[in-house]
PDB file of C-alpha atoms in Angstrom:
ATOM      1  CA  MET A   1      -5.606 -47.551 -48.864  1.00  0.00           C
ATOM      2  CA  PHE A   2      -6.554 -48.988 -52.251  1.00  0.00           C
ATOM      3  CA  GLU A   3      -6.765 -45.448 -53.661  1.00  0.00           C
ATOM      4  CA  LYS A   4      -3.154 -44.896 -52.621  1.00  0.00           C
ATOM      5  CA  ILE A   5      -2.050 -48.095 -54.393  1.00  0.00           C
ATOM      6  CA  ALA A   6      -3.970 -47.025 -57.492  1.00  0.00           C
ATOM      7  CA  ALA A   7      -2.244 -43.636 -57.500  1.00  0.00           C
ATOM      8  CA  PHE A   8       1.189 -45.276 -57.414  1.00  0.00           C
ATOM      9  CA  PHE A   9       0.172 -47.682 -60.166  1.00  0.00           C
ATOM     10  CA  MET A  10      -1.050 -44.952 -62.514  1.00  0.00           C
ATOM     11  CA  ALA A  11       2.068 -42.865 -61.915  1.00  0.00           C
ATOM     12  CA  ILE A  12       4.306 -45.767 -62.891  1.00  0.00           C
ATOM     13  CA  ILE A  13       2.211 -46.561 -65.985  1.00  0.00           C
ATOM     14  CA  ASN A  14       2.606 -42.967 -67.146  1.00  0.00           C
ATOM     15  CA  PHE A  15       6.341 -43.149 -66.400  1.00  0.00           C
ATOM     16  CA  PHE A  16       6.740 -46.230 -68.557  1.00  0.00           C
ATOM     17  CA  LEU A  17       4.784 -44.755 -71.443  1.00  0.00           C
ATOM     18  CA  GLY A  18       7.044 -41.744 -71.144  1.00  0.00           C
ATOM     19  CA  LEU A  19      10.035 -43.930 -71.965  1.00  0.00           C
ATOM     20  CA  PHE A  20       8.584 -44.361 -75.438  1.00  0.00           C
ATOM     21  CA  GLY A  21       7.548 -40.724 -75.830  1.00  0.00           C
ATOM     22  CA  LEU A  22       3.878 -41.584 -75.390  1.00  0.00           C
ATOM     23  CA  GLY A  23       1.135 -39.946 -73.399  1.00  0.00           C
ATOM     24  CA  GLY A  24      -1.013 -41.425 -70.663  1.00  0.00           C
ATOM     25  CA  VAL A  25      -3.673 -44.088 -70.971  1.00  0.00           C
ATOM     26  CA  GLY A  26      -6.697 -43.557 -73.156  1.00  0.00           C
ATOM     27  CA  GLY A  27      -8.437 -44.651 -76.367  1.00  0.00           C
ATOM     28  CA  GLN A  28      -6.296 -46.236 -79.023  1.00  0.00           C
ATOM     29  CA  ASN A  29      -6.485 -46.627 -82.789  1.00  0.00           C
ATOM     30  CA  TYR A  30      -4.196 -49.449 -83.883  1.00  0.00           C
ATOM     31  CA  ASP A  31      -1.738 -49.228 -86.796  1.00  0.00           C
ATOM     32  CA  CYS A  32      -0.978 -52.948 -86.724  1.00  0.00           C
ATOM     33  CA  GLN A  33      -2.754 -56.290 -86.518  1.00  0.00           C
ATOM     34  CA  ALA A  34      -4.487 -56.087 -83.142  1.00  0.00           C
ATOM     35  CA  PHE A  35      -6.140 -59.039 -81.434  1.00  0.00           C
ATOM     36  CA  LEU A  36      -7.805 -57.776 -78.277  1.00  0.00           C
ATOM     37  CA  ASP A  37      -9.311 -59.433 -75.216  1.00  0.00           C
ATOM     38  CA  MET A  38      -8.460 -62.959 -76.311  1.00  0.00           C
ATOM     39  CA  SER A  39      -9.534 -65.444 -73.654  1.00  0.00           C
ATOM     40  CA  TYR A  40      -6.851 -67.814 -72.436  1.00  0.00           C
ATOM     41  CA  GLY A  41      -8.928 -69.349 -69.634  1.00  0.00           C
ATOM     42  CA  THR A  42     -12.376 -69.416 -68.107  1.00  0.00           C
ATOM     43  CA  HIS A  43     -11.959 -66.590 -65.573  1.00  0.00           C
ATOM     44  CA  GLU A  44     -13.026 -63.103 -66.660  1.00  0.00           C
ATOM     45  CA  ARG A  45      -9.561 -61.784 -65.874  1.00  0.00           C
ATOM     46  CA  GLN A  46      -7.861 -64.322 -68.143  1.00  0.00           C
ATOM     47  CA  VAL A  47      -7.626 -62.185 -71.286  1.00  0.00           C
ATOM     48  CA  VAL A  48      -4.679 -60.986 -73.341  1.00  0.00           C
ATOM     49  CA  ASP A  49      -4.069 -58.405 -76.100  1.00  0.00           C
ATOM     50  CA  LEU A  50      -1.641 -59.043 -78.965  1.00  0.00           C
ATOM     51  CA  CYS A  51      -0.308 -56.686 -81.634  1.00  0.00           C
ATOM     52  CA  ILE A  52       1.669 -57.893 -84.649  1.00  0.00           C
ATOM     53  CA  PRO A  53       3.380 -55.572 -87.154  1.00  0.00           C
ATOM     54  CA  ASP A  54       1.581 -55.336 -90.483  1.00  0.00           C
ATOM     55  CA  GLY A  55       3.236 -57.543 -93.069  1.00  0.00           C
ATOM     56  CA  ALA A  56       5.287 -59.515 -90.542  1.00  0.00           C
ATOM     57  CA  SER A  57       6.140 -63.130 -91.341  1.00  0.00           C
ATOM     58  CA  GLY A  58       8.400 -65.863 -90.037  1.00  0.00           C
ATOM     59  CA  ASP A  59      10.176 -65.593 -86.684  1.00  0.00           C
ATOM     60  CA  ILE A  60       9.470 -62.517 -84.573  1.00  0.00           C
ATOM     61  CA  GLY A  61      10.230 -61.430 -81.021  1.00  0.00           C
ATOM     62  CA  MET A  62       7.680 -60.007 -78.592  1.00  0.00           C
ATOM     63  CA  VAL A  63       7.521 -57.676 -75.602  1.00  0.00           C
ATOM     64  CA  LEU A  64       5.068 -58.809 -72.919  1.00  0.00           C
ATOM     65  CA  PHE A  65       3.801 -56.069 -70.581  1.00  0.00           C
ATOM     66  CA  ILE A  66       2.518 -57.145 -67.158  1.00  0.00           C
ATOM     67  CA  HIS A  67       0.568 -54.570 -65.168  1.00  0.00           C
ATOM     68  CA  GLY A  68       1.116 -53.601 -61.563  1.00  0.00           C
ATOM     69  CA  GLY A  69      -1.274 -52.891 -58.717  1.00  0.00           C
ATOM     70  CA  ALA A  70       0.018 -54.986 -55.783  1.00  0.00           C
ATOM     71  CA  TRP A  71      -1.346 -58.130 -57.518  1.00  0.00           C
ATOM     72  CA  ILE A  72      -4.851 -57.105 -56.384  1.00  0.00           C
ATOM     73  CA  GLN A  73      -5.795 -54.460 -58.956  1.00  0.00           C
ATOM     74  CA  GLY A  74      -4.697 -52.933 -62.249  1.00  0.00           C
ATOM     75  CA  ASP A  75      -5.460 -53.701 -65.872  1.00  0.00           C
ATOM     76  CA  LYS A  76      -3.718 -54.267 -69.202  1.00  0.00           C
ATOM     77  CA  GLU A  77      -5.596 -51.342 -70.774  1.00  0.00           C
ATOM     78  CA  GLY A  78      -2.904 -48.999 -69.523  1.00  0.00           C
ATOM     79  CA  TYR A  79      -0.549 -50.407 -72.155  1.00  0.00           C
ATOM     80  CA  ALA A  80      -2.725 -49.857 -75.245  1.00  0.00           C
ATOM     81  CA  GLU A  81      -0.559 -47.069 -76.666  1.00  0.00           C
ATOM     82  CA  VAL A  82       2.739 -48.790 -76.056  1.00  0.00           C
ATOM     83  CA  LEU A  83       1.452 -52.027 -77.626  1.00  0.00           C
ATOM     84  CA  ASN A  84       0.608 -50.166 -80.798  1.00  0.00           C
ATOM     85  CA  TYR A  85       3.877 -48.247 -80.771  1.00  0.00           C
ATOM     86  CA  GLY A  86       5.975 -51.377 -80.321  1.00  0.00           C
ATOM     87  CA  ALA A  87       4.289 -53.189 -83.189  1.00  0.00           C
ATOM     88  CA  SER A  88       3.871 -50.307 -85.628  1.00  0.00           C
ATOM     89  CA  ASP A  89       7.028 -48.241 -84.982  1.00  0.00           C
ATOM     90  CA  ILE A  90       9.605 -50.606 -83.465  1.00  0.00           C
ATOM     91  CA  GLY A  91       8.547 -53.671 -85.440  1.00  0.00           C
ATOM     92  CA  VAL A  92       8.196 -56.298 -82.723  1.00  0.00           C
ATOM     93  CA  ALA A  93       5.120 -58.138 -81.546  1.00  0.00           C
ATOM     94  CA  THR A  94       3.669 -56.810 -78.294  1.00  0.00           C
ATOM     95  CA  ALA A  95       1.230 -58.216 -75.774  1.00  0.00           C
ATOM     96  CA  ALA A  96      -0.333 -57.341 -72.430  1.00  0.00           C
ATOM     97  CA  LEU A  97      -2.370 -59.607 -70.206  1.00  0.00           C
ATOM     98  CA  ASN A  98      -4.755 -59.447 -67.317  1.00  0.00           C
ATOM     99  CA  TYR A  99      -4.204 -62.092 -64.664  1.00  0.00           C
ATOM    100  CA  ARG A 100      -6.272 -63.311 -61.748  1.00  0.00           C
ATOM    101  CA  TYR A 101      -5.877 -61.134 -58.684  1.00  0.00           C
ATOM    102  CA  ILE A 102      -4.374 -62.889 -55.685  1.00  0.00           C
ATOM    103  CA  SER A 103      -6.755 -63.851 -52.894  1.00  0.00           C
ATOM    104  CA  ALA A 104      -7.347 -66.635 -50.407  1.00  0.00           C
ATOM    105  CA  ASP A 105      -7.985 -68.854 -53.452  1.00  0.00           C
ATOM    106  CA  VAL A 106      -5.361 -67.582 -55.941  1.00  0.00           C
ATOM    107  CA  ASP A 107      -1.655 -67.245 -55.186  1.00  0.00           C
ATOM    108  CA  LEU A 108       1.301 -66.182 -57.322  1.00  0.00           C
ATOM    109  CA  HIS A 109       1.961 -69.730 -58.521  1.00  0.00           C
ATOM    110  CA  ASP A 110      -1.502 -69.578 -60.068  1.00  0.00           C
ATOM    111  CA  VAL A 111      -0.644 -66.234 -61.672  1.00  0.00           C
ATOM    112  CA  LEU A 112       2.466 -67.806 -63.228  1.00  0.00           C
ATOM    113  CA  ASP A 113       0.130 -70.429 -64.692  1.00  0.00           C
ATOM    114  CA  ASP A 114      -1.905 -67.551 -66.137  1.00  0.00           C
ATOM    115  CA  ILE A 115       1.199 -66.185 -67.854  1.00  0.00           C
ATOM    116  CA  ASP A 116       1.935 -69.661 -69.231  1.00  0.00           C
ATOM    117  CA  ALA A 117      -1.567 -69.927 -70.661  1.00  0.00           C
ATOM    118  CA  ALA A 118      -1.509 -66.384 -72.054  1.00  0.00           C
ATOM    119  CA  LEU A 119       1.783 -67.007 -73.848  1.00  0.00           C
ATOM    120  CA  ALA A 120       0.425 -70.259 -75.317  1.00  0.00           C
ATOM    121  CA  LYS A 121      -2.616 -68.355 -76.611  1.00  0.00           C
ATOM    122  CA  VAL A 122      -0.437 -65.615 -78.072  1.00  0.00           C
ATOM    123  CA  LYS A 123       1.825 -68.134 -79.805  1.00  0.00           C
ATOM    124  CA  GLN A 124      -1.218 -69.893 -81.282  1.00  0.00           C
ATOM    125  CA  LYS A 125      -2.729 -66.631 -82.534  1.00  0.00           C
ATOM    126  CA  GLY A 126       0.617 -65.595 -83.975  1.00  0.00           C
ATOM    127  CA  ALA A 127       0.838 -68.843 -85.934  1.00  0.00           C
ATOM    128  CA  GLU A 128      -2.645 -68.231 -87.308  1.00  0.00           C
ATOM    129  CA  ALA A 129      -1.473 -64.765 -88.408  1.00  0.00           C
ATOM    130  CA  GLY A 130       1.593 -66.203 -90.162  1.00  0.00           C
ATOM    131  CA  VAL A 131       4.331 -65.472 -87.613  1.00  0.00           C
ATOM    132  CA  ASN A 132       6.324 -67.583 -85.196  1.00  0.00           C
ATOM    133  CA  ILE A 133       6.642 -65.685 -81.916  1.00  0.00           C
ATOM    134  CA  ASN A 134       9.735 -67.443 -80.639  1.00  0.00           C
ATOM    135  CA  LYS A 135      11.176 -65.182 -77.931  1.00  0.00           C
ATOM    136  CA  VAL A 136       9.849 -62.730 -75.378  1.00  0.00           C
ATOM    137  CA  LEU A 137      11.157 -59.841 -73.301  1.00  0.00           C
ATOM    138  CA  LEU A 138       9.023 -59.494 -70.182  1.00  0.00           C
ATOM    139  CA  THR A 139       8.540 -56.139 -68.514  1.00  0.00           C
ATOM    140  CA  GLY A 140       6.232 -54.539 -66.007  1.00  0.00           C
ATOM    141  CA  ASP A 141       5.749 -52.044 -63.245  1.00  0.00           C
ATOM    142  CA  SER A 142       5.792 -52.851 -59.530  1.00  0.00           C
ATOM    143  CA  ALA A 143       3.876 -56.152 -59.181  1.00  0.00           C
ATOM    144  CA  GLY A 144       4.234 -56.510 -62.952  1.00  0.00           C
ATOM    145  CA  GLY A 145       7.993 -56.144 -62.645  1.00  0.00           C
ATOM    146  CA  HIS A 146       7.985 -58.838 -59.982  1.00  0.00           C
ATOM    147  CA  LEU A 147       5.968 -61.205 -62.164  1.00  0.00           C
ATOM    148  CA  SER A 148       8.215 -60.495 -65.139  1.00  0.00           C
ATOM    149  CA  MET A 149      11.320 -61.474 -63.186  1.00  0.00           C
ATOM    150  CA  LEU A 150       9.718 -64.414 -61.387  1.00  0.00           C
ATOM    151  CA  TYR A 151       8.395 -65.895 -64.619  1.00  0.00           C
ATOM    152  CA  ALA A 152      11.571 -65.280 -66.636  1.00  0.00           C
ATOM    153  CA  TYR A 153      13.759 -66.850 -63.938  1.00  0.00           C
ATOM    154  CA  ALA A 154      11.542 -69.684 -62.668  1.00  0.00           C
ATOM    155  CA  ARG A 155       9.908 -70.831 -65.915  1.00  0.00           C
ATOM    156  CA  LYS A 156      12.561 -70.006 -68.485  1.00  0.00           C
ATOM    157  CA  ASN A 157      12.921 -73.634 -69.586  1.00  0.00           C
ATOM    158  CA  THR A 158       9.217 -74.516 -69.746  1.00  0.00           C
ATOM    159  CA  ALA A 159       7.626 -71.337 -71.119  1.00  0.00           C
ATOM    160  CA  PRO A 160       5.609 -71.611 -74.367  1.00  0.00           C
ATOM    161  CA  ILE A 161       7.683 -68.680 -75.666  1.00  0.00           C
ATOM    162  CA  ALA A 162      11.297 -68.511 -74.531  1.00  0.00           C
ATOM    163  CA  PRO A 163      12.123 -65.573 -72.203  1.00  0.00           C
ATOM    164  CA  VAL A 164      15.289 -63.814 -73.394  1.00  0.00           C
ATOM    165  CA  ALA A 165      15.403 -60.704 -71.178  1.00  0.00           C
ATOM    166  CA  VAL A 166      13.490 -58.878 -68.465  1.00  0.00           C
ATOM    167  CA  VAL A 167      13.071 -55.220 -67.502  1.00  0.00           C
ATOM    168  CA  SER A 168      11.630 -54.457 -64.069  1.00  0.00           C
ATOM    169  CA  ASN A 169      10.366 -51.076 -62.906  1.00  0.00           C
ATOM    170  CA  SER A 170      10.160 -50.965 -59.088  1.00  0.00           C
ATOM    171  CA  GLY A 171       9.499 -54.702 -58.917  1.00  0.00           C
ATOM    172  CA  PRO A 172       9.635 -56.718 -55.681  1.00  0.00           C
ATOM    173  CA  THR A 173      12.345 -59.377 -55.594  1.00  0.00           C
ATOM    174  CA  ASP A 174      12.249 -60.684 -51.991  1.00  0.00           C
ATOM    175  CA  LEU A 175       8.858 -61.027 -50.335  1.00  0.00           C
ATOM    176  CA  TYR A 176      10.448 -62.112 -47.061  1.00  0.00           C
ATOM    177  CA  ASP A 177      12.434 -58.865 -46.726  1.00  0.00           C
ATOM    178  CA  ASP A 178      11.435 -57.396 -43.370  1.00  0.00           C
ATOM    179  CA  ASN A 179      11.616 -53.874 -44.782  1.00  0.00           C
ATOM    180  CA  PHE A 180       8.371 -54.635 -46.644  1.00  0.00           C
ATOM    181  CA  TYR A 181       6.401 -54.976 -43.450  1.00  0.00           C
ATOM    182  CA  HIS A 182       7.145 -51.669 -41.716  1.00  0.00           C
ATOM    183  CA  ASN A 183       6.335 -48.071 -42.686  1.00  0.00           C
ATOM    184  CA  ASN A 184       4.979 -49.142 -46.055  1.00  0.00           C
ATOM    185  CA  ALA A 185       3.024 -46.542 -48.037  1.00  0.00           C
ATOM    186  CA  MET A 186       0.496 -49.234 -49.012  1.00  0.00           C
ATOM    187  CA  GLY A 187      -0.654 -49.752 -45.464  1.00  0.00           C
ATOM    188  CA  ASP A 188       0.198 -51.052 -42.018  1.00  0.00           C
ATOM    189  CA  THR A 189       2.016 -54.264 -41.130  1.00  0.00           C
ATOM    190  CA  ALA A 190      -1.222 -56.253 -40.872  1.00  0.00           C
ATOM    191  CA  PHE A 191      -2.284 -55.240 -44.394  1.00  0.00           C
ATOM    192  CA  VAL A 192       1.100 -56.067 -45.932  1.00  0.00           C
ATOM    193  CA  THR A 193       1.182 -59.392 -44.100  1.00  0.00           C
ATOM    194  CA  GLN A 194      -2.268 -60.299 -45.423  1.00  0.00           C
ATOM    195  CA  LEU A 195      -1.195 -59.346 -48.937  1.00  0.00           C
ATOM    196  CA  MET A 196       1.912 -61.501 -48.674  1.00  0.00           C
ATOM    197  CA  SER A 197      -0.157 -64.391 -47.298  1.00  0.00           C
ATOM    198  CA  TYR A 198      -2.265 -64.270 -50.443  1.00  0.00           C
ATOM    199  CA  ALA A 199       0.868 -63.941 -52.579  1.00  0.00           C
ATOM    200  CA  CYS A 200       2.574 -67.066 -51.268  1.00  0.00           C
ATOM    201  CA  GLY A 201      -0.515 -69.159 -50.573  1.00  0.00           C
ATOM    202  CA  GLN A 202       0.179 -69.598 -46.859  1.00  0.00           C
ATOM    203  CA  SER A 203      -1.632 -67.679 -44.136  1.00  0.00           C
ATOM    204  CA  PHE A 204       0.643 -66.139 -41.528  1.00  0.00           C
ATOM    205  CA  THR A 205       0.878 -63.169 -39.178  1.00  0.00           C
ATOM    206  CA  TYR A 206       3.877 -60.914 -38.820  1.00  0.00           C
ATOM    207  CA  GLU A 207       4.754 -62.738 -35.615  1.00  0.00           C
ATOM    208  CA  THR A 208       4.738 -66.093 -37.473  1.00  0.00           C
ATOM    209  CA  LYS A 209       6.429 -64.820 -40.661  1.00  0.00           C
ATOM    210  CA  GLU A 210       9.386 -67.163 -40.220  1.00  0.00           C
ATOM    211  CA  SER A 211       7.050 -70.154 -40.619  1.00  0.00           C
ATOM    212  CA  ALA A 212       6.186 -68.859 -44.103  1.00  0.00           C
ATOM    213  CA  MET A 213       9.790 -68.270 -45.178  1.00  0.00           C
ATOM    214  CA  ALA A 214       9.868 -71.133 -47.684  1.00  0.00           C
ATOM    215  CA  ALA A 215       6.511 -70.157 -49.165  1.00  0.00           C
ATOM    216  CA  LEU A 216       7.537 -66.514 -49.497  1.00  0.00           C
ATOM    217  CA  TYR A 217      10.845 -67.420 -51.155  1.00  0.00           C
ATOM    218  CA  SER A 218       9.006 -69.723 -53.559  1.00  0.00           C
ATOM    219  CA  VAL A 219       7.402 -66.617 -55.109  1.00  0.00           C
ATOM    220  CA  SER A 220      10.464 -64.359 -54.825  1.00  0.00           C
ATOM    221  CA  PRO A 221      12.650 -63.851 -57.920  1.00  0.00           C
ATOM    222  CA  ILE A 222      15.847 -63.960 -55.827  1.00  0.00           C
ATOM    223  CA  ALA A 223      15.180 -67.643 -55.055  1.00  0.00           C
ATOM    224  CA  TYR A 224      15.627 -68.532 -58.733  1.00  0.00           C
ATOM    225  CA  VAL A 225      18.797 -66.619 -59.540  1.00  0.00           C
ATOM    226  CA  SER A 226      21.441 -68.749 -61.237  1.00  0.00           C
ATOM    227  CA  ALA A 227      24.048 -68.361 -63.934  1.00  0.00           C
ATOM    228  CA  GLU A 228      21.301 -69.272 -66.432  1.00  0.00           C
ATOM    229  CA  CYS A 229      19.135 -66.220 -65.684  1.00  0.00           C
ATOM    230  CA  VAL A 230      18.244 -63.969 -68.608  1.00  0.00           C
ATOM    231  CA  PRO A 231      19.761 -60.475 -68.921  1.00  0.00           C
ATOM    232  CA  THR A 232      17.948 -58.081 -66.610  1.00  0.00           C
ATOM    233  CA  VAL A 233      17.397 -54.361 -66.137  1.00  0.00           C
ATOM    234  CA  ILE A 234      16.498 -53.265 -62.606  1.00  0.00           C
ATOM    235  CA  ASN A 235      14.969 -49.774 -62.464  1.00  0.00           C
ATOM    236  CA  HIS A 236      14.402 -48.774 -58.838  1.00  0.00           C
ATOM    237  CA  GLY A 237      14.116 -45.640 -56.728  1.00  0.00           C
ATOM    238  CA  SER A 238      16.497 -45.317 -53.789  1.00  0.00           C
ATOM    239  CA  ALA A 239      13.696 -43.824 -51.641  1.00  0.00           C
ATOM    240  CA  ASP A 240      10.947 -46.307 -52.585  1.00  0.00           C
ATOM    241  CA  THR A 241       8.340 -46.434 -49.810  1.00  0.00           C
ATOM    242  CA  VAL A 242       6.393 -49.382 -51.262  1.00  0.00           C
ATOM    243  CA  VAL A 243       8.978 -51.879 -52.518  1.00  0.00           C
ATOM    244  CA  PRO A 244      12.066 -51.404 -50.337  1.00  0.00           C
ATOM    245  CA  PHE A 245      15.267 -50.451 -52.129  1.00  0.00           C
ATOM    246  CA  SER A 246      16.913 -53.347 -50.290  1.00  0.00           C
ATOM    247  CA  ASN A 247      14.986 -55.680 -52.651  1.00  0.00           C
ATOM    248  CA  ALA A 248      16.789 -54.231 -55.648  1.00  0.00           C
ATOM    249  CA  VAL A 249      20.161 -54.244 -53.863  1.00  0.00           C
ATOM    250  CA  THR A 250      19.771 -57.932 -52.997  1.00  0.00           C
ATOM    251  CA  LEU A 251      18.902 -58.888 -56.569  1.00  0.00           C
ATOM    252  CA  ASP A 252      21.794 -56.856 -57.960  1.00  0.00           C
ATOM    253  CA  ALA A 253      24.221 -58.616 -55.616  1.00  0.00           C
ATOM    254  CA  LEU A 254      22.960 -62.068 -56.572  1.00  0.00           C
ATOM    255  CA  LEU A 255      23.018 -61.396 -60.307  1.00  0.00           C
ATOM    256  CA  THR A 256      26.565 -60.097 -59.892  1.00  0.00           C
ATOM    257  CA  GLN A 257      27.556 -63.168 -57.873  1.00  0.00           C
ATOM    258  CA  TYR A 258      26.300 -65.508 -60.606  1.00  0.00           C
ATOM    259  CA  GLY A 259      27.739 -63.477 -63.458  1.00  0.00           C
ATOM    260  CA  VAL A 260      24.368 -62.639 -64.992  1.00  0.00           C
ATOM    261  CA  GLU A 261      24.343 -59.745 -67.444  1.00  0.00           C
ATOM    262  CA  HIS A 262      22.318 -56.955 -65.881  1.00  0.00           C
ATOM    263  CA  VAL A 263      22.037 -53.220 -65.278  1.00  0.00           C
ATOM    264  CA  PHE A 264      21.080 -51.760 -61.902  1.00  0.00           C
ATOM    265  CA  ASN A 265      19.648 -48.372 -62.822  1.00  0.00           C
ATOM    266  CA  VAL A 266      19.168 -46.442 -59.575  1.00  0.00           C
ATOM    267  CA  TYR A 267      16.817 -43.449 -59.425  1.00  0.00           C
ATOM    268  CA  GLU A 268      18.459 -41.405 -56.691  1.00  0.00           C
ATOM    269  CA  GLY A 269      15.908 -39.995 -54.243  1.00  0.00           C
ATOM    270  CA  ALA A 270      12.942 -41.370 -56.203  1.00  0.00           C
ATOM    271  CA  ASP A 271       9.930 -43.102 -54.665  1.00  0.00           C
ATOM    272  CA  HIS A 272       7.959 -46.030 -56.076  1.00  0.00           C
ATOM    273  CA  ASP A 273       6.723 -44.009 -59.055  1.00  0.00           C
ATOM    274  CA  LEU A 274      10.289 -43.330 -60.260  1.00  0.00           C
ATOM    275  CA  GLY A 275       9.285 -39.703 -60.566  1.00  0.00           C
ATOM    276  CA  LYS A 276      12.713 -38.126 -60.081  1.00  0.00           C
ATOM    277  CA  ASP A 277      16.204 -38.324 -61.580  1.00  0.00           C
ATOM    278  CA  ASP A 278      16.109 -37.368 -65.259  1.00  0.00           C
ATOM    279  CA  ALA A 279      19.478 -39.019 -65.896  1.00  0.00           C
ATOM    280  CA  ALA A 280      18.106 -42.379 -64.703  1.00  0.00           C
ATOM    281  CA  LYS A 281      15.039 -41.890 -66.910  1.00  0.00           C
ATOM    282  CA  ASP A 282      17.299 -41.328 -69.903  1.00  0.00           C
ATOM    283  CA  ARG A 283      19.260 -44.480 -69.072  1.00  0.00           C
ATOM    284  CA  ALA A 284      16.041 -46.484 -68.757  1.00  0.00           C
ATOM    285  CA  ASP A 285      14.835 -45.175 -72.129  1.00  0.00           C
ATOM    286  CA  LYS A 286      18.063 -46.226 -73.842  1.00  0.00           C
ATOM    287  CA  LEU A 287      18.155 -49.587 -72.076  1.00  0.00           C
ATOM    288  CA  ILE A 288      14.639 -50.714 -73.037  1.00  0.00           C
ATOM    289  CA  HIS A 289      15.293 -49.850 -76.677  1.00  0.00           C
ATOM    290  CA  GLU A 290      18.742 -51.474 -76.542  1.00  0.00           C
ATOM    291  CA  TYR A 291      17.345 -54.674 -75.040  1.00  0.00           C
ATOM    292  CA  ILE A 292      14.599 -54.854 -77.665  1.00  0.00           C
ATOM    293  CA  ALA A 293      17.136 -54.380 -80.465  1.00  0.00           C
ATOM    294  CA  ARG A 294      19.637 -56.894 -79.032  1.00  0.00           C
ATOM    295  CA  PHE A 295      17.361 -59.671 -77.885  1.00  0.00           C
ATOM    296  CA  LEU A 296      14.239 -59.503 -80.061  1.00  0.00           C
ATOM    297  CA  LYS A 297      15.397 -58.395 -83.494  1.00  0.00           C
TER     298      LYS A 297
END
């Protein structure tokens, strides 16, 4: 089961690197100021990488990459190449963090606290390096896409660095959606229910899911949609067997209802790894670069 989740995660990481014309994960020599494995808390998972363009000064925007892995696995190391590329070739600061995995003791509210602390650390390190990191575009894959949206929507007004846009690749938006709990490629209904119990911090069974509705919505991006939401790109496969396509449809409808600038980029026939539809890949490539140029430069 965990091997299957890992396979999806690695496929999406390689997809995202492909947007920037980069290869897969591996060793990295940095062509920028790189500050690696900075601790932002006491847990071993609470570490963050930061890259700043050589010679940068004054105000600068940043892209924050948040890894996927169903909130129970994954690592920031998959973004080493894209961190370097963003700082050295595009000219923005870049960062990627590890966060505590969810469990009976850690829920997604705690993970949002991790993102808060990581951004505060990054801002402090930036100031020491002579730059003011004053705005951030959050992006991630699967669980990382979910966290990017949830943080950008729910903590926009309290974040140490102001979120200005978000790009989600196959990210969950509605953890109460019943389509999550049946015929999921991650595992059976009992496994998904246990995962969602950890996510929302309330133990429930599928039969008692309604009792956890409020808790599940409290960690669902759709619960925080308003006219004040940041511009958003939703990249999602229409045949996703892990995060149901209905999640993306629901978010698109709400963002439309509230007049939020967004793009719903559908990968027709693609699964969770977004492995099909070259036209959608081209759109995603243009959109991430457009959003960086518009909101961070």
